[in-house]
CSV table of C-alpha atoms in Angstrom, one decimal:
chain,number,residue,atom,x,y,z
A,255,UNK,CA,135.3,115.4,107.1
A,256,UNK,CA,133.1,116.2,110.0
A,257,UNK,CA,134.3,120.2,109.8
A,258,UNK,CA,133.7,120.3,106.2
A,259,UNK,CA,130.5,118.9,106.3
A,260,UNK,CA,129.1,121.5,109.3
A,261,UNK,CA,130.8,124.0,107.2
A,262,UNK,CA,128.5,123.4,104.2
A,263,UNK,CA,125.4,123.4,106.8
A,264,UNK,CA,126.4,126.7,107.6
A,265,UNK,CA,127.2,127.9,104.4
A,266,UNK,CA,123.4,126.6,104.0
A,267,UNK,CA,121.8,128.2,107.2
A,268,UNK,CA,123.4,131.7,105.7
A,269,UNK,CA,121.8,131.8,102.2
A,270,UNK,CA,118.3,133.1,101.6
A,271,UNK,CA,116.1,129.9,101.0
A,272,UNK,CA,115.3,129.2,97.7
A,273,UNK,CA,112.2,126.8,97.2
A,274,UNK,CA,108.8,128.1,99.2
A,275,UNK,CA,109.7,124.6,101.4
A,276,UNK,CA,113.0,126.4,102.4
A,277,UNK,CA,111.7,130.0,102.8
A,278,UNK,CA,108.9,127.9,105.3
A,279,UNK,CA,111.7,126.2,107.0
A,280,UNK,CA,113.0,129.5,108.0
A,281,UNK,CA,110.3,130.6,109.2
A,282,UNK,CA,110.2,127.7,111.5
A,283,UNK,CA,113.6,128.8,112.4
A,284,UNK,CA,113.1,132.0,113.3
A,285,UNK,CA,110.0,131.0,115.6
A,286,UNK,CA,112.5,128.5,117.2
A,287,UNK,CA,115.0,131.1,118.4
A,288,UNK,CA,112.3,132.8,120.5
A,289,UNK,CA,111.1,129.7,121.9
A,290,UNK,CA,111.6,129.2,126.3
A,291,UNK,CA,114.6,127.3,126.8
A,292,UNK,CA,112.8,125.6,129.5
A,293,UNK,CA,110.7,123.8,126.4
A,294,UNK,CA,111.9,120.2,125.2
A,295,UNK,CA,112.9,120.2,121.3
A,296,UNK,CA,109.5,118.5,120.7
A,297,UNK,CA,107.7,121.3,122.5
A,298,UNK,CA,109.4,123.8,120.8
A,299,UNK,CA,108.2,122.1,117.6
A,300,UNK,CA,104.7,122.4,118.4
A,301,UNK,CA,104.9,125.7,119.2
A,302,UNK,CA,106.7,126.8,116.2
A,303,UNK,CA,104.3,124.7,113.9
A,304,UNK,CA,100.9,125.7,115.9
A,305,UNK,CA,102.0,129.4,115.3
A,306,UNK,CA,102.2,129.0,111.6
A,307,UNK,CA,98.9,129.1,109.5
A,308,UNK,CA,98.2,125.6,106.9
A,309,UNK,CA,97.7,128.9,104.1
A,310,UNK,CA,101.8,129.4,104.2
A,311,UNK,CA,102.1,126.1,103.0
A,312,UNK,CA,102.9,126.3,98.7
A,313,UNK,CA,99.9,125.6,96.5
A,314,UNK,CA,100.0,121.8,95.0
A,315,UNK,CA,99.3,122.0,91.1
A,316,UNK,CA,95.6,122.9,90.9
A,317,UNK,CA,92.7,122.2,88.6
A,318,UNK,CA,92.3,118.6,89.0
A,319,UNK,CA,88.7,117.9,89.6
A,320,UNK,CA,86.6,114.9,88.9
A,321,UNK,CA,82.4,115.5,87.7
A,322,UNK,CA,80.3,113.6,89.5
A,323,UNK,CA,78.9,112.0,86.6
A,324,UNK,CA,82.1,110.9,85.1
A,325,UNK,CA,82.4,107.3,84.5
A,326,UNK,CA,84.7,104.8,86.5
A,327,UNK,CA,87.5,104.7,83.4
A,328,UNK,CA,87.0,108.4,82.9
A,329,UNK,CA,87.9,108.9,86.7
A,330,UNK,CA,90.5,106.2,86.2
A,331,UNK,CA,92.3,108.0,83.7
A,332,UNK,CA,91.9,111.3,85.0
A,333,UNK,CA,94.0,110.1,88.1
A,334,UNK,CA,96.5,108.4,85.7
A,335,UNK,CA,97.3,110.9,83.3
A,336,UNK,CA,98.1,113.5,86.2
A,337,UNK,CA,99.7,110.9,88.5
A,338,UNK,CA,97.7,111.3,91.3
A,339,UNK,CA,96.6,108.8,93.6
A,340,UNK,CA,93.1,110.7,94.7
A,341,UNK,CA,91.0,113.9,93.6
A,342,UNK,CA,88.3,115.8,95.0
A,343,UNK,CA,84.6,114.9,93.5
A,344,UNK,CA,82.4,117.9,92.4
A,345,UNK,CA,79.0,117.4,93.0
A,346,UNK,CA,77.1,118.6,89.3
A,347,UNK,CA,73.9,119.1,90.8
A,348,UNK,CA,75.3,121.5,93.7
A,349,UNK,CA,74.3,125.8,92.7
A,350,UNK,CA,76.9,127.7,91.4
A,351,UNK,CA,76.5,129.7,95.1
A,352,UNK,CA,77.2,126.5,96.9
A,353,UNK,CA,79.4,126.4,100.2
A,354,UNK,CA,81.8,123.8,100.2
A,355,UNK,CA,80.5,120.8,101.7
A,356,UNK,CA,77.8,121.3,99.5
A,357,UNK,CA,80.0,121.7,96.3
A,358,UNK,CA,82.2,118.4,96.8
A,359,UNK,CA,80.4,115.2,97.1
A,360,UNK,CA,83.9,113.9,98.4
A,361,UNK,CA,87.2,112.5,97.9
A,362,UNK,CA,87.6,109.3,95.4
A,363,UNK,CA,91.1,107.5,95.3
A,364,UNK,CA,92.4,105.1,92.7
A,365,UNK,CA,92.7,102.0,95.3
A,366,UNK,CA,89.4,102.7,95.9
A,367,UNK,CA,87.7,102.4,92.7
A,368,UNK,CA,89.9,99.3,92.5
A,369,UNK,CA,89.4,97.4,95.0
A,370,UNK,CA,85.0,98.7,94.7
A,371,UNK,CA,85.1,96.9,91.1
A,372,UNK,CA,86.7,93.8,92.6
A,373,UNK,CA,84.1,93.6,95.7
A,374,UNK,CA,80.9,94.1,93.2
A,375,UNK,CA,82.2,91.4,90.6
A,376,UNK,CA,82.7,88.6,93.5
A,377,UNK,CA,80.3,86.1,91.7
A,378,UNK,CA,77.1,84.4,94.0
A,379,UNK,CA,78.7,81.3,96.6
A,380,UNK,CA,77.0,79.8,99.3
A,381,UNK,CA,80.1,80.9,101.7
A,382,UNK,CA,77.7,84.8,101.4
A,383,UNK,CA,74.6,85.0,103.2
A,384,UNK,CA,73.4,87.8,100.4
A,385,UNK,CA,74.2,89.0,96.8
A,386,UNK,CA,73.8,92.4,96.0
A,387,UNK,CA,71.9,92.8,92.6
A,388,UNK,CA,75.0,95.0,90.9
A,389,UNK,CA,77.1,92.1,91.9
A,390,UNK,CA,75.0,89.6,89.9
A,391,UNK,CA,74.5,91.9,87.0
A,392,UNK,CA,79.0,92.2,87.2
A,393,UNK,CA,79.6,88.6,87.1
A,394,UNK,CA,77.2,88.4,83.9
A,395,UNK,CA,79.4,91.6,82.3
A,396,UNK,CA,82.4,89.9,83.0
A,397,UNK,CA,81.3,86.7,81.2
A,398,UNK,CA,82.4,84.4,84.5
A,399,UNK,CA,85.6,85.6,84.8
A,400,UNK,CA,84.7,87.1,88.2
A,401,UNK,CA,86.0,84.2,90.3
A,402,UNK,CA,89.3,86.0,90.2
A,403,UNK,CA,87.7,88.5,92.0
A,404,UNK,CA,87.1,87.2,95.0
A,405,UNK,CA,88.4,88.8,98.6
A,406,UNK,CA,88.3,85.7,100.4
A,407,UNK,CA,91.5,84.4,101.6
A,408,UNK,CA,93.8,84.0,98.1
A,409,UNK,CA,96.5,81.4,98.4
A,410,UNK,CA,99.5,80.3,95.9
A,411,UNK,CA,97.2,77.5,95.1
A,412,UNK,CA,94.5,80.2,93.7
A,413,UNK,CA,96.6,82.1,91.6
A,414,UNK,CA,96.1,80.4,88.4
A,415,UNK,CA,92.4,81.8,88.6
A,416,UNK,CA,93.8,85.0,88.2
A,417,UNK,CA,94.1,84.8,84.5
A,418,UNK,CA,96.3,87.3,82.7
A,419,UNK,CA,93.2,88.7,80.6
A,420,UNK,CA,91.0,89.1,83.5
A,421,UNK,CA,91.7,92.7,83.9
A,422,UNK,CA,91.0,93.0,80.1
A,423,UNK,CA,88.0,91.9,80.2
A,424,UNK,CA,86.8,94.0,83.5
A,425,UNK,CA,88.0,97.3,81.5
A,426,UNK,CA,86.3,96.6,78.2
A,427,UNK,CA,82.7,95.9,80.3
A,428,UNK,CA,79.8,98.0,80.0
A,429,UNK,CA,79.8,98.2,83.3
A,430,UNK,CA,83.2,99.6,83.8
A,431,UNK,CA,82.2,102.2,81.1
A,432,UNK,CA,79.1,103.1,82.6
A,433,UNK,CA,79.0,102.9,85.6
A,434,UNK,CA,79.5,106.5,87.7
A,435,UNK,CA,82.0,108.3,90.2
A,436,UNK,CA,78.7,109.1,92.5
A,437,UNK,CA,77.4,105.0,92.4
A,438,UNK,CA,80.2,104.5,94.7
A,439,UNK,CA,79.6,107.4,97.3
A,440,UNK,CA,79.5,106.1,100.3
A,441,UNK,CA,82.2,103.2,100.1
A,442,UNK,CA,85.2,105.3,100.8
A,443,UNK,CA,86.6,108.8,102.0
A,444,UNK,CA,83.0,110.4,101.2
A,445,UNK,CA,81.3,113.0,102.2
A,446,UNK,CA,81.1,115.0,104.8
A,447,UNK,CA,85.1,114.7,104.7
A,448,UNK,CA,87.5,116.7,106.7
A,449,UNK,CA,88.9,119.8,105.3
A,450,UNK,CA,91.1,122.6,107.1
A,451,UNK,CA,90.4,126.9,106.4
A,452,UNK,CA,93.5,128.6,105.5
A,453,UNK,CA,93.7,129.9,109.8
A,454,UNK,CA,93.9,126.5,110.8
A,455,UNK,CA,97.6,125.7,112.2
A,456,UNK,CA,100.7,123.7,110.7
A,457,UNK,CA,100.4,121.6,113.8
A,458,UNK,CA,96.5,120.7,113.1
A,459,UNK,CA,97.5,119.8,109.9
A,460,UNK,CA,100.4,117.5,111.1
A,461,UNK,CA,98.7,115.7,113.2
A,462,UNK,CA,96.0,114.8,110.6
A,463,UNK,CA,98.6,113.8,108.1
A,464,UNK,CA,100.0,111.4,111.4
A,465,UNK,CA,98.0,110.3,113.7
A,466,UNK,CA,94.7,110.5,112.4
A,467,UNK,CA,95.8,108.7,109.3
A,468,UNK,CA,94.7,110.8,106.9
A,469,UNK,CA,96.6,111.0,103.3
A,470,UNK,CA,95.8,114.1,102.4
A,471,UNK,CA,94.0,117.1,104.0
A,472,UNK,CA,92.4,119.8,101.6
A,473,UNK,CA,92.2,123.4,102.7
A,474,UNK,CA,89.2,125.1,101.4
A,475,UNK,CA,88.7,128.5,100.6
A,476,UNK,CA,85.2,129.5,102.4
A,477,UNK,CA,85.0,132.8,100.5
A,478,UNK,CA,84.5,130.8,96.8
A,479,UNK,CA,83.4,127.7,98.4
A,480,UNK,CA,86.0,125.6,96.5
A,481,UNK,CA,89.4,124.2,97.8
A,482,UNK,CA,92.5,125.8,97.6
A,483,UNK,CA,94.9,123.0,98.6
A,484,UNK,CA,95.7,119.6,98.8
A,485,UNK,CA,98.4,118.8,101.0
A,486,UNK,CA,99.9,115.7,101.0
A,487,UNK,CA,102.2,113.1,103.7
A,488,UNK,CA,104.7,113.2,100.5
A,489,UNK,CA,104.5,117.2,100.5
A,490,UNK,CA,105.3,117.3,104.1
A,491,UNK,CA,108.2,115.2,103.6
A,492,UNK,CA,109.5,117.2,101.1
A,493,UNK,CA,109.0,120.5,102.5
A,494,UNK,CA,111.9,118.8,105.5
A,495,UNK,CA,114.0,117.5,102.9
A,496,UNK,CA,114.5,121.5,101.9
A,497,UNK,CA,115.1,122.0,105.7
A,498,UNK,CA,118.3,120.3,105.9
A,499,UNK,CA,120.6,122.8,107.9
A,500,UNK,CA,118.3,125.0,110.2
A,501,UNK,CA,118.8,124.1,113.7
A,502,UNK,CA,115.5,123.0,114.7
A,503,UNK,CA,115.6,120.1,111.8
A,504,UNK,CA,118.9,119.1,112.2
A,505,UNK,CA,118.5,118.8,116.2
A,506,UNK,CA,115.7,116.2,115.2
A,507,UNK,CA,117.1,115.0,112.0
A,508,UNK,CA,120.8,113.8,112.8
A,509,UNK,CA,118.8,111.1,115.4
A,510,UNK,CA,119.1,107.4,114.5
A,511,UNK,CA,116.1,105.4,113.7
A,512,UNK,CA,116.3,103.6,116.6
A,513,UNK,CA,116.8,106.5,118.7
A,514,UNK,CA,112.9,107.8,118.0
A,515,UNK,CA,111.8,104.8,118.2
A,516,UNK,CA,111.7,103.8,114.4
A,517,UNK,CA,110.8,100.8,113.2
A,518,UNK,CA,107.5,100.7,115.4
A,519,UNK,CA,107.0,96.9,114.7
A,520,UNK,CA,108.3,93.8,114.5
A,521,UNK,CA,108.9,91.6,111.4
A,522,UNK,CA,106.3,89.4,112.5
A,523,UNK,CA,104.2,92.3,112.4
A,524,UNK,CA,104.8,93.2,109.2
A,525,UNK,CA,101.7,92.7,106.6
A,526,UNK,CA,103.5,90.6,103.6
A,527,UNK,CA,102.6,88.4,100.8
A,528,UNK,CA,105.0,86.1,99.1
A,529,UNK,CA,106.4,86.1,95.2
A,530,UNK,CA,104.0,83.3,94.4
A,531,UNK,CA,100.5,84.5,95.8
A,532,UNK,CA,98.1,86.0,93.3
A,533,UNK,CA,98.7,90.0,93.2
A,534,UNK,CA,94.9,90.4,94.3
A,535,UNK,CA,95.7,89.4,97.4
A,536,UNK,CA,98.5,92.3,98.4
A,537,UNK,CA,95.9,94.5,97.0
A,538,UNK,CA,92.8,93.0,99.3
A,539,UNK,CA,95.6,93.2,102.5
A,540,UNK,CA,96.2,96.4,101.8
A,541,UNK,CA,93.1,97.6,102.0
A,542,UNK,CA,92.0,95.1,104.7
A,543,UNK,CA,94.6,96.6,107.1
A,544,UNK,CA,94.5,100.1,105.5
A,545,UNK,CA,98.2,100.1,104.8
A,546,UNK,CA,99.3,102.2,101.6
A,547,UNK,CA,102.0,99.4,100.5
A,548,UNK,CA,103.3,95.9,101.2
A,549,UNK,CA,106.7,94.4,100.8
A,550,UNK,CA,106.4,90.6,98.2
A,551,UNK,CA,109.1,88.4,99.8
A,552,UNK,CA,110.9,85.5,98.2
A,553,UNK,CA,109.4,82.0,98.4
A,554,UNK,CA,110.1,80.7,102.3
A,555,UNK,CA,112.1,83.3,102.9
A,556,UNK,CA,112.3,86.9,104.6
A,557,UNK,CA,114.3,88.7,101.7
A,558,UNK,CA,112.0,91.2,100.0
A,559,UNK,CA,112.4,91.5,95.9
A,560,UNK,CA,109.9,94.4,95.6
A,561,UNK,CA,107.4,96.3,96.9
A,562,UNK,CA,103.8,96.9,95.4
A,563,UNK,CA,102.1,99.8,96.7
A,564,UNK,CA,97.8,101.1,96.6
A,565,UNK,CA,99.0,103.5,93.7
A,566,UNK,CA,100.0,100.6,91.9
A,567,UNK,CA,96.8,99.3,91.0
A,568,UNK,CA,96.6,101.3,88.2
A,569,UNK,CA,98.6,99.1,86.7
A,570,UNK,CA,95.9,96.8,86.6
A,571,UNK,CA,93.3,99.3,85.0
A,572,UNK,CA,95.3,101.4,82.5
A,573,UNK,CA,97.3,98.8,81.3
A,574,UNK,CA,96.1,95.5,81.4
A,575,UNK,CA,97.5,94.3,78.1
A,576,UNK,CA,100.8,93.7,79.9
A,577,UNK,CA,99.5,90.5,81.9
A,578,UNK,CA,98.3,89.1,78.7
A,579,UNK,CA,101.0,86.5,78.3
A,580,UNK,CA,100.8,85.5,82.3
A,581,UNK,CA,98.3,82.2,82.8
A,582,UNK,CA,98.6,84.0,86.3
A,583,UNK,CA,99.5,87.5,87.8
A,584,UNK,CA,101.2,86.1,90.9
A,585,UNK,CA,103.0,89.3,92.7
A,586,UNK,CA,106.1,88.1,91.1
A,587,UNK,CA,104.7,88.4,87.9
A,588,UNK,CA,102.7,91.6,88.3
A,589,UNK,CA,106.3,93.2,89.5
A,590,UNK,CA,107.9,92.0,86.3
A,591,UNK,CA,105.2,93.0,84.2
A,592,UNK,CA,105.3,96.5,84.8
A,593,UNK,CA,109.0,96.8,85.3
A,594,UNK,CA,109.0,96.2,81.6
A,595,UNK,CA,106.1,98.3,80.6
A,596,UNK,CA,107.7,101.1,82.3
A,597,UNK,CA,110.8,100.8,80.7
A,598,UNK,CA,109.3,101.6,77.5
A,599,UNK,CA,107.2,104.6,78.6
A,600,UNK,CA,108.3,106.3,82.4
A,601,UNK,CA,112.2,105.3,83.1
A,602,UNK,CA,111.7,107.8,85.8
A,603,UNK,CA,109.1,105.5,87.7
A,604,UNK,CA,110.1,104.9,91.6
A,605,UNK,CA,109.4,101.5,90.5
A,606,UNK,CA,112.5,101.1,88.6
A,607,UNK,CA,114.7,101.4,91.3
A,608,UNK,CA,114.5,98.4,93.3
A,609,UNK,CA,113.3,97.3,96.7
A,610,UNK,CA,115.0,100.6,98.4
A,611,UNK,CA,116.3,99.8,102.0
A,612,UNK,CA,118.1,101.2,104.8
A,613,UNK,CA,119.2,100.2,108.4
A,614,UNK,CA,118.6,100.9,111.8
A,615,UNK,CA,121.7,102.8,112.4
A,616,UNK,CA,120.9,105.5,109.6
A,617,UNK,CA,119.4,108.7,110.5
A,618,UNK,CA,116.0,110.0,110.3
A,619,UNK,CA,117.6,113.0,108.3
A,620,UNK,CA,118.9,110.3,105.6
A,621,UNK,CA,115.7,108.7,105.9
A,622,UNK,CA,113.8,112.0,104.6
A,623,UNK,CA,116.3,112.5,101.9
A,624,UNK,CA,116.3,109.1,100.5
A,625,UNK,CA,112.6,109.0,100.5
A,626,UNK,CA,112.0,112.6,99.0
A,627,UNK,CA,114.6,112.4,96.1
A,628,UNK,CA,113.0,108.5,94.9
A,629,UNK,CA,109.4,110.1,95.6
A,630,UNK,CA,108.4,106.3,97.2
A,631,UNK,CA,106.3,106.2,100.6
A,632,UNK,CA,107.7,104.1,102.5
A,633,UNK,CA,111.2,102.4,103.7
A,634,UNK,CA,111.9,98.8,104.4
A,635,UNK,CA,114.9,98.2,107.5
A,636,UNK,CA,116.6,95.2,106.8
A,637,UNK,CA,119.8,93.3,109.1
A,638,UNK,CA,123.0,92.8,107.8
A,639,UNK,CA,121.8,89.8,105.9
A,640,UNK,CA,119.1,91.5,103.8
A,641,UNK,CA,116.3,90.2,105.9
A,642,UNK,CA,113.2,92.2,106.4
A,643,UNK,CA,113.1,93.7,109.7
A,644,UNK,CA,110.7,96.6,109.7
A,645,UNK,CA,109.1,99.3,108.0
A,646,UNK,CA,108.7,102.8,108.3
A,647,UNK,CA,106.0,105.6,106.2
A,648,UNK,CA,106.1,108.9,105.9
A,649,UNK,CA,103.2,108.4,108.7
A,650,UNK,CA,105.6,107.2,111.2
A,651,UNK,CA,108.1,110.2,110.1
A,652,UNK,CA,105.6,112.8,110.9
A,653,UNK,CA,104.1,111.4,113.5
A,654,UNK,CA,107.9,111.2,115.4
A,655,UNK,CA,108.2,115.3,114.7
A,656,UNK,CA,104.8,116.6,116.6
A,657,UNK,CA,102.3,115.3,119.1
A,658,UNK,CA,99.0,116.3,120.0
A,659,UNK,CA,98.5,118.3,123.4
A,660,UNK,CA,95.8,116.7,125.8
A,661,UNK,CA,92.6,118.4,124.4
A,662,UNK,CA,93.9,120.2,121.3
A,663,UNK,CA,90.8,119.2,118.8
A,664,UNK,CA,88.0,119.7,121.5
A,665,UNK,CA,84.9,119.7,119.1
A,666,UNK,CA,86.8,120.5,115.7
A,667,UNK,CA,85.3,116.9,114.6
A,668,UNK,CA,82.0,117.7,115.4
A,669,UNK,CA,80.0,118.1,112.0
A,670,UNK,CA,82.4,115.5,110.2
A,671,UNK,CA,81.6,112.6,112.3
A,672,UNK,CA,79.9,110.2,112.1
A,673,UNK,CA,80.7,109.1,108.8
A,674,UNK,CA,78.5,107.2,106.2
A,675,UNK,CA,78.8,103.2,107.6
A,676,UNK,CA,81.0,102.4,105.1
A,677,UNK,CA,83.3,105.7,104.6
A,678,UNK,CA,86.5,106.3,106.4
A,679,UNK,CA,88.8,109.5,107.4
């Protein structure tokens, strides 16, 4: 079995390379022949990757753009219909000559216009020390349902405030009509935000996507001023699952999880909420900890039944009609909800697959494969017994294949930072 399958890898390594991920993956493989032998396998990585400009990398569907003057639902569905979790924000008052950081007012993601709407309609309590004036004017739009909006700590004894028509009634507002993509500049991945030229390196790229936390890095074209490409943690992790059979990927990929060091914490570690808790509350840990997903465990115990994710919320926005028949959308019932809706219109929705697991004795190769082909972001390790033990991202993935050399950025942060208050990278 073992012959047959190194047979097939060969077979593999011998073919031209058929995607633009595969054809790139060569090209790692040739730069890895030529490498110093003296060089460790991670060395030779960064070598290989630092010689290789971001501009090979294959274009992402283009076009998407959101006006700075579109309204919150327009943005919301923009993001929907082209199932994409965030979208560059062109600035309508910017000259047609503009340069680029003058052109884009920033990045705005679907969590974040979320979780924005839910922070502004927290109704007036004597637990705040001040109440903006858009929150007041919310609470009054929302005709007192705003309680459910509140980002204090949510317990299973709260979730019956979160009514199954709250979300409803936030959609159908005049304020969620009206209000503008540019009223909430500022709050999240604004600008000035990083972007990468097409000379920059694979390995800058890398990084970003790793350990600068980053979700997504455009790559801007500085002779039109506009950006060229978007690339993503999930394109990265794609563009290895077409690698499968050069040397330098299977070197890496045939490790074990546990051999790199994979799951990086513990399951006490591990940010959870259980079945019963409201589903606002996953949402307002998620962004609390800045953590794309989290794992809804069963009552009292350490067994996860699903998985709710930032990309998820949209749920709440573009189809709030599902909850209706919920007194409450506890985390159970959110995940039941929109099992059901998707069943009717997207049977090819990650979400339909389950709570997707694997163990630490699997290999980071199978790791890459599983998460590629069910297009999800993140993999929860679990014991013999099905208990939670871990979890790994596509973050942790990339972040295991490259590392940063002492002194590699020097000032390439310098005009980025510092950041509005309130923004992040």
């Amino acid at each position: 079995m073992a012959s047959l399958q190194l047979r097939r890898e060969s077979e593999v390594e011998q073919e031209s390379p058929k995607s633009p991920e595969a054809k790139l993956g060569m090209k790692v493989e040739d730069l890895w022949g030529i490498q110093e032998p003296k060089l460790t396998p991670t060395e030779k990585l960064n070598a290989c990757f630092e010689s290789i400009p971001v501009s090979s990398f294959p274009l992402a569907p283009q076009g998407v753009e959101i006006r700075s003057d579109a309204s919150l639902a327009e943005a919301v569905q923009i993001l929907s219909q082209n199932k994409i979790l965030s979208v560059p924000v062109v600035n309508v008052n910017a000259p047609e000559d503009s340069t680029w950081i003058d052109r884009y007012i920033g990045i705005v993601e679907f969590a974040g216009i979320a979780v924005w709407i839910l922070q502004q309609s927290e109704p007036p309590s004597p637990r705040r020390a001040s109440v903006s004036p858009s929150g007041t004017d919310v609470a009054v739009s929302l005709n007192g349902m705003t309680s459910a909006a509140g980002l204090g700590t949510l317990g299973p004894e709260d979730a019956s405030i979160t009514s199954g028509d709250f979300f409803e009634a936030l959609t159908s507002s005049e304020f969620y009509k009206n209000t503008k993509v540019r009223d909430i500049s500022g709050t999240f991945r604004w600008a000035p935000f990083l972007a990468l030229q097409k000379s920059n390196s694979f390995l800058t790229m890398m990084l970003l996507l790793s350990k600068y936390k980053m979700k997504s890095v455009p790559v801007v074209d500085l002779g039109d001023g506009k950006i060229d490409n978007i690339i993503t943690q999930s394109a990265v992790i794609h563009m290895l699952a077409e690698c499968t059979g050069f040397h330098w990927f299977e070197s890496w990929g045939n490790k074990k999880l546990s051999e790199i060091g994979l799951p990086t914490m513990s399951p006490k570690q591990i940010i959870k909420v259980q079945e019963d808790e409201p589903v606002l509350q996953a949402f307002k840990l998620m962004r609390k900890n800045r953590i794309g997903g989290i794992p809804v465990l069963e009552s009292g115990g350490r067994k996860a039944i699903g998985n709710i994710s930032l990309r998820d919320v949209q749920f709440l926005l573009t189809a709030p009609e599902i909850y209706r028949d919920y007194r409450s959308i506890t985390a159970k019932n959110f995940l039941i909800a929109v099992k059901k809706y998707l069943e009717k219109h997207d049977k090819g929705s990650p979400m339909l697959s389950g709570t997707i697991t694997c163990k630490r004795d699997e290999t980071i190769k199978e790791l890459i494969q599983t998460l590629d082909s069910q297009e999800i972001h993140r993999m929860y390790v679990v014991d013999d017994d099905g208990n939670l033990e871990g979890v790994i991202t596509l973050r942790d993935i990339i972040l295991r294949l490259v590392h940063e050399p002492r002194g590699y950025f020097g000032d390439f942060f310098d005009g980025v930072l510092p950041l509005p208050q309130n923004s992040r990278v």
